PDB file of C-alpha atoms in Angstrom:
ATOM      1  CA  MET Z   1    -106.418 182.105-106.567  1.00  0.00           C
ATOM      2  CA  ALA Z   2    -103.254 181.769-104.350  1.00  0.00           C
ATOM      3  CA  ALA Z   3    -101.170 184.874-103.323  1.00  0.00           C
ATOM      4  CA  LYS Z   4     -97.907 184.673-105.349  1.00  0.00           C
ATOM      5  CA  ARG Z   5     -94.984 183.115-103.370  1.00  0.00           C
ATOM      6  CA  TYR Z   6     -91.065 184.912-103.412  1.00  0.00           C
ATOM      7  CA  ASP Z   7     -87.899 184.017-102.606  1.00  0.00           C
ATOM      8  CA  ARG Z   8     -85.624 185.798-101.060  1.00  0.00           C
ATOM      9  CA  ASN Z   9     -84.401 188.022-103.628  1.00  0.00           C
ATOM     10  CA  GLY Z  10     -87.493 189.132-105.141  1.00  0.00           C
ATOM     11  CA  ASN Z  11     -87.667 186.857-108.097  1.00  0.00           C
ATOM     12  CA  THR Z  12     -91.519 184.934-108.802  1.00  0.00           C
ATOM     13  CA  TYR Z  13     -91.789 181.436-107.096  1.00  0.00           C
ATOM     14  CA  ARG Z  14     -92.600 179.105-109.834  1.00  0.00           C
ATOM     15  CA  GLY Z  15     -93.628 176.067-108.280  1.00  0.00           C
ATOM     16  CA  SER Z  16     -90.911 174.494-107.985  1.00  0.00           C
ATOM     17  CA  SER Z  17     -90.622 171.363-105.710  1.00  0.00           C
ATOM     18  CA  TYR Z  18     -87.667 172.404-103.567  1.00  0.00           C
ATOM     19  CA  TYR Z  19     -86.124 175.642-102.307  1.00  0.00           C
ATOM     20  CA  THR Z  20     -82.581 177.209-103.269  1.00  0.00           C
ATOM     21  CA  TYR Z  21     -80.092 178.479-101.339  1.00  0.00           C
ATOM     22  CA  GLY Z  22     -77.732 180.857-103.166  1.00  0.00           C
ATOM     23  CA  ASN Z  23     -77.241 182.528-106.418  1.00  0.00           C
ATOM     24  CA  VAL Z  24     -77.945 179.619-108.754  1.00  0.00           C
ATOM     25  CA  ALA Z  25     -80.567 179.375-111.021  1.00  0.00           C
ATOM     26  CA  TYR Z  26     -83.659 177.343-110.534  1.00  0.00           C
ATOM     27  CA  ASP Z  27     -84.406 174.264-112.202  1.00  0.00           C
ATOM     28  CA  VAL Z  28     -87.769 174.602-113.857  1.00  0.00           C
ATOM     29  CA  GLN Z  29     -90.248 172.748-114.721  1.00  0.00           C
ATOM     30  CA  PRO Z  30     -93.012 172.913-116.605  1.00  0.00           C
ATOM     31  CA  GLU Z  31     -96.363 171.909-114.421  1.00  0.00           C
ATOM     32  CA  TYR Z  32     -96.970 169.805-116.806  1.00  0.00           C
ATOM     33  CA  THR Z  33     -94.205 167.724-118.996  1.00  0.00           C
ATOM     34  CA  PRO Z  34     -96.977 167.321-122.520  1.00  0.00           C
ATOM     35  CA  TYR Z  35     -96.120 163.757-123.456  1.00  0.00           C
ATOM     36  CA  TYR Z  36     -97.035 162.862-127.232  1.00  0.00           C
ATOM     37  CA  THR Z  37     -99.374 161.433-128.733  1.00  0.00           C
ATOM     38  CA  GLU Z  38     -98.914 159.136-131.795  1.00  0.00           C
ATOM     39  CA  GLU Z  39    -100.175 160.922-133.959  1.00  0.00           C
ATOM     40  CA  ASP Z  40     -97.556 163.578-133.730  1.00  0.00           C
ATOM     41  CA  GLU Z  41     -95.295 160.601-134.067  1.00  0.00           C
ATOM     42  CA  ASP Z  42     -96.585 159.542-137.131  1.00  0.00           C
ATOM     43  CA  ARG Z  43     -96.454 162.849-138.655  1.00  0.00           C
ATOM     44  CA  THR Z  44     -92.453 163.233-137.169  1.00  0.00           C
ATOM     45  CA  ARG Z  45     -91.673 160.206-139.083  1.00  0.00           C
ATOM     46  CA  ILE Z  46     -93.983 160.840-141.906  1.00  0.00           C
ATOM     47  CA  ALA Z  47     -91.779 164.306-142.037  1.00  0.00           C
ATOM     48  CA  GLN Z  48     -88.291 161.946-141.944  1.00  0.00           C
ATOM     49  CA  GLU Z  49     -88.835 159.488-144.585  1.00  0.00           C
ATOM     50  CA  LYS Z  50     -90.052 162.173-146.609  1.00  0.00           C
ATOM     51  CA  ALA Z  51     -87.025 164.143-146.258  1.00  0.00           C
ATOM     52  CA  HIS Z  52     -84.957 161.200-146.753  1.00  0.00           C
ATOM     53  CA  LYS Z  53     -87.096 160.957-149.992  1.00  0.00           C
ATOM     54  CA  ALA Z  54     -86.162 164.023-151.287  1.00  0.00           C
ATOM     55  CA  GLU Z  55     -82.076 163.263-150.395  1.00  0.00           C
ATOM     56  CA  VAL Z  56     -82.148 159.987-152.273  1.00  0.00           C
ATOM     57  CA  ARG Z  57     -83.955 161.660-155.306  1.00  0.00           C
ATOM     58  CA  GLU Z  58     -81.472 164.495-155.126  1.00  0.00           C
ATOM     59  CA  SER Z  59     -78.885 161.921-155.207  1.00  0.00           C
ATOM     60  CA  ARG Z  60     -80.178 159.755-158.065  1.00  0.00           C
ATOM     61  CA  ILE Z  61     -80.421 163.311-160.070  1.00  0.00           C
ATOM     62  CA  THR Z  62     -76.659 164.694-159.332  1.00  0.00           C
ATOM     63  CA  ALA Z  63     -75.897 160.815-160.032  1.00  0.00           C
ATOM     64  CA  LEU Z  64     -77.740 161.171-163.868  1.00  0.00           C
ATOM     65  CA  LYS Z  65     -76.304 164.452-164.385  1.00  0.00           C
ATOM     66  CA  LEU Z  66     -73.129 163.295-164.144  1.00  0.00           C
ATOM     67  CA  ILE Z  67     -73.566 160.181-165.876  1.00  0.00           C
ATOM     68  CA  ALA Z  68     -74.847 163.071-168.844  1.00  0.00           C
ATOM     69  CA  ILE Z  69     -71.589 164.990-168.661  1.00  0.00           C
ATOM     70  CA  ILE Z  70     -69.510 162.091-168.754  1.00  0.00           C
ATOM     71  CA  VAL Z  71     -72.184 160.571-172.050  1.00  0.00           C
ATOM     72  CA  VAL Z  72     -71.676 163.524-173.604  1.00  0.00           C
ATOM     73  CA  LEU Z  73     -67.650 163.908-172.946  1.00  0.00           C
ATOM     74  CA  PHE Z  74     -67.057 161.047-174.051  1.00  0.00           C
ATOM     75  CA  ALA Z  75     -69.107 160.949-177.418  1.00  0.00           C
ATOM     76  CA  GLY Z  76     -67.122 164.085-177.893  1.00  0.00           C
ATOM     77  CA  SER Z  77     -64.042 162.743-177.573  1.00  0.00           C
ATOM     78  CA  ILE Z  78     -64.760 159.633-179.733  1.00  0.00           C
ATOM     79  CA  ALA Z  79     -66.622 162.604-182.651  1.00  0.00           C
ATOM     80  CA  PHE Z  80     -62.824 164.219-182.147  1.00  0.00           C
ATOM     81  CA  MET Z  81     -61.024 161.112-182.778  1.00  0.00           C
ATOM     82  CA  GLY Z  82     -63.331 160.181-185.322  1.00  0.00           C
ATOM     83  CA  MET Z  83     -62.321 163.502-187.050  1.00  0.00           C
ATOM     84  CA  HIS Z  84     -59.122 163.566-186.493  1.00  0.00           C
ATOM     85  CA  VAL Z  85     -58.737 160.146-187.745  1.00  0.00           C
ATOM     86  CA  ARG Z  86     -60.528 161.218-191.029  1.00  0.00           C
ATOM     87  CA  VAL Z  87     -58.068 164.831-191.157  1.00  0.00           C
ATOM     88  CA  ALA Z  88     -55.207 162.288-191.372  1.00  0.00           C
ATOM     89  CA  ASN Z  89     -56.620 160.161-193.656  1.00  0.00           C
ATOM     90  CA  GLU Z  90     -57.360 163.185-196.535  1.00  0.00           C
ATOM     91  CA  ASN Z  91     -53.801 164.009-196.060  1.00  0.00           C
ATOM     92  CA  VAL Z  92     -52.305 161.291-197.079  1.00  0.00           C
ATOM     93  CA  GLU Z  93     -54.538 161.199-199.698  1.00  0.00           C
ATOM     94  CA  LEU Z  94     -53.562 164.488-200.874  1.00  0.00           C
ATOM     95  CA  ARG Z  95     -49.855 163.762-200.496  1.00  0.00           C
ATOM     96  CA  ARG Z  96     -50.469 160.850-202.707  1.00  0.00           C
ATOM     97  CA  GLU Z  97     -52.419 163.211-205.274  1.00  0.00           C
ATOM     98  CA  LYS Z  98     -50.017 165.788-205.553  1.00  0.00           C
ATOM     99  CA  SER Z  99     -46.932 163.223-205.829  1.00  0.00           C
ATOM    100  CA  GLU Z 100     -48.776 162.037-208.729  1.00  0.00           C
ATOM    101  CA  LEU Z 101     -49.538 164.898-210.428  1.00  0.00           C
ATOM    102  CA  ALA Z 102     -45.846 166.092-210.193  1.00  0.00           C
ATOM    103  CA  ASP Z 103     -44.948 162.943-211.453  1.00  0.00           C
ATOM    104  CA  LEU Z 104     -47.249 163.461-214.922  1.00  0.00           C
ATOM    105  CA  LYS Z 105     -46.360 167.391-215.173  1.00  0.00           C
ATOM    106  CA  SER Z 106     -42.445 166.022-214.970  1.00  0.00           C
ATOM    107  CA  ASN Z 107     -43.756 163.627-217.599  1.00  0.00           C
ATOM    108  CA  ASN Z 108     -45.240 165.754-219.769  1.00  0.00           C
ATOM    109  CA  ALA Z 109     -41.655 167.791-219.613  1.00  0.00           C
ATOM    110  CA  ILE Z 110     -39.927 164.691-220.945  1.00  0.00           C
ATOM    111  CA  LEU Z 111     -42.458 164.595-223.967  1.00  0.00           C
ATOM    112  CA  ALA Z 112     -42.210 168.213-224.657  1.00  0.00           C
ATOM    113  CA  ALA Z 113     -38.352 167.839-224.584  1.00  0.00           C
ATOM    114  CA  GLU Z 114     -38.576 164.529-227.030  1.00  0.00           C
ATOM    115  CA  LEU Z 115     -40.840 166.201-229.196  1.00  0.00           C
ATOM    116  CA  THR Z 116     -38.977 169.489-229.460  1.00  0.00           C
ATOM    117  CA  GLU Z 117     -36.026 166.998-230.527  1.00  0.00           C
ATOM    118  CA  GLN Z 118     -37.619 165.187-232.839  1.00  0.00           C
ATOM    119  CA  ILE Z 119     -38.757 167.847-234.789  1.00  0.00           C
ATOM    120  CA  ASP Z 120     -36.695 168.638-237.847  1.00  0.00           C
ATOM    121  CA  LEU Z 121     -36.884 171.635-239.230  1.00  0.00           C
ATOM    122  CA  ASP Z 122     -35.613 171.026-242.846  1.00  0.00           C
ATOM    123  CA  TYR Z 123     -38.033 167.549-243.658  1.00  0.00           C
ATOM    124  CA  ILE Z 124     -40.562 170.238-242.770  1.00  0.00           C
ATOM    125  CA  LYS Z 125     -39.333 172.413-245.501  1.00  0.00           C
ATOM    126  CA  GLU Z 126     -38.980 169.622-248.017  1.00  0.00           C
ATOM    127  CA  GLN Z 127     -41.826 168.488-247.209  1.00  0.00           C
ATOM    128  CA  ALA Z 128     -43.919 171.760-247.830  1.00  0.00           C
ATOM    129  CA  THR Z 129     -41.772 172.795-250.621  1.00  0.00           C
ATOM    130  CA  ASN Z 130     -42.228 168.898-252.899  1.00  0.00           C
ATOM    131  CA  ARG Z 131     -44.721 167.355-251.500  1.00  0.00           C
ATOM    132  CA  LEU Z 132     -47.854 170.534-250.664  1.00  0.00           C
ATOM    133  CA  GLY Z 133     -46.337 172.936-253.868  1.00  0.00           C
ATOM    134  CA  MET Z 134     -45.747 175.770-251.093  1.00  0.00           C
ATOM    135  CA  ALA Z 135     -43.105 178.104-251.477  1.00  0.00           C
ATOM    136  CA  GLU Z 136     -41.179 180.838-249.064  1.00  0.00           C
ATOM    137  CA  PRO Z 137     -42.509 184.039-248.084  1.00  0.00           C
ATOM    138  CA  GLN Z 138     -41.412 186.720-250.192  1.00  0.00           C
ATOM    139  CA  PRO Z 139     -40.119 189.755-248.624  1.00  0.00           C
ATOM    140  CA  TYR Z 140     -43.007 192.320-248.835  1.00  0.00           C
ATOM    141  CA  GLN Z 141     -45.113 189.516-247.580  1.00  0.00           C
ATOM    142  CA  VAL Z 142     -43.635 189.269-244.045  1.00  0.00           C
ATOM    143  CA  VAL Z 143     -45.261 191.365-240.912  1.00  0.00           C
ATOM    144  CA  TYR Z 144     -43.552 191.461-238.287  1.00  0.00           C
ATOM    145  CA  ILE Z 145     -45.722 191.802-234.889  1.00  0.00           C
ATOM    146  CA  ASP Z 146     -44.527 192.470-231.619  1.00  0.00           C
ATOM    147  CA  VAL Z 147     -45.774 189.408-228.895  1.00  0.00           C
ATOM    148  CA  PRO Z 148     -44.950 190.699-225.499  1.00  0.00           C
ATOM    149  CA  LYS Z 149     -43.518 186.795-224.069  1.00  0.00           C
ATOM    150  CA  GLN Z 150     -46.099 186.237-221.177  1.00  0.00           C
ATOM    151  CA  SER Z 151     -49.030 186.054-223.672  1.00  0.00           C
ATOM    152  CA  TYR Z 152     -47.919 182.991-225.094  1.00  0.00           C
ATOM    153  CA  THR Z 153     -45.729 181.691-222.832  1.00  0.00           C
ATOM    154  CA  ILE Z 154     -46.923 179.324-220.557  1.00  0.00           C
ATOM    155  CA  GLN Z 155     -45.119 179.120-217.478  1.00  0.00           C
ATOM    156  CA  TYR Z 156     -45.638 176.380-214.168  1.00  0.00           C
ATOM    157  CA  ALA Z 157     -44.996 177.287-210.512  1.00  0.00           C
ATOM    158  CA  SER Z 158     -41.818 174.991-209.378  1.00  0.00           C
ATOM    159  CA  ASP Z 159     -42.651 171.558-207.720  1.00  0.00           C
ATOM    160  CA  ALA Z 160     -45.370 172.497-205.476  1.00  0.00           C
ATOM    161  CA  THR Z 161     -45.051 169.390-203.083  1.00  0.00           C
ATOM    162  CA  GLU Z 162     -41.350 169.453-201.814  1.00  0.00           C
ATOM    163  CA  ALA Z 163     -42.018 173.648-201.093  1.00  0.00           C
ATOM    164  CA  GLU Z 164     -45.231 172.878-199.835  1.00  0.00           C
ATOM    165  CA  LYS Z 165     -44.694 171.869-196.247  1.00  0.00           C
ATOM    166  CA  ASP Z 166     -47.553 171.322-193.511  1.00  0.00           C
ATOM    167  CA  SER Z 167     -47.653 173.451-190.645  1.00  0.00           C
ATOM    168  CA  GLY Z 168     -48.349 173.814-186.955  1.00  0.00           C
ATOM    169  CA  PHE Z 169     -50.885 171.327-185.419  1.00  0.00           C
ATOM    170  CA  LEU Z 170     -50.821 168.943-188.644  1.00  0.00           C
ATOM    171  CA  SER Z 171     -47.128 168.598-189.218  1.00  0.00           C
ATOM    172  CA  PHE Z 172     -46.604 168.290-185.558  1.00  0.00           C
ATOM    173  CA  SER Z 173     -49.034 164.915-185.111  1.00  0.00           C
ATOM    174  CA  ASN Z 174     -47.812 163.552-188.549  1.00  0.00           C
ATOM    175  CA  ARG Z 175     -44.120 162.933-187.817  1.00  0.00           C
TER     176      ARG Z 175
END
């Protein structure tokens, strides 16, 4: 076994082929330079290919997720627009039905007024006494009852088509 060699600073001499003067670090060279075999190169190449394939797979998965999100958003917006169109059509139908109801109510009121105008109480009294043999009741046969006015009077609300207006988003979107 060879004796250890020391430099002038007292450090162990590592076997480099030249001596350095001053306080510069030694150029350390290993005693042997390892060489890479084909197996090592194949391992690194296969590892790089696997890493590249993993990156490609990850990018494809990310792209598919993005496409799925876009498709879901598109389908949701189509469904939202469809529902909005449906609501708008129902509102148009509702307005048409309300106007038809208002026309029918006014027509009924006109017919009721005509009916009350055509009733002739003198003609009815004459027909009842002459043709049917009826007579007016005697005072002791008349019984008066106190009936509250609301119990026999039908009260209709005022025309709701004019008073009832859309509010909120629908009124804004229908203009």
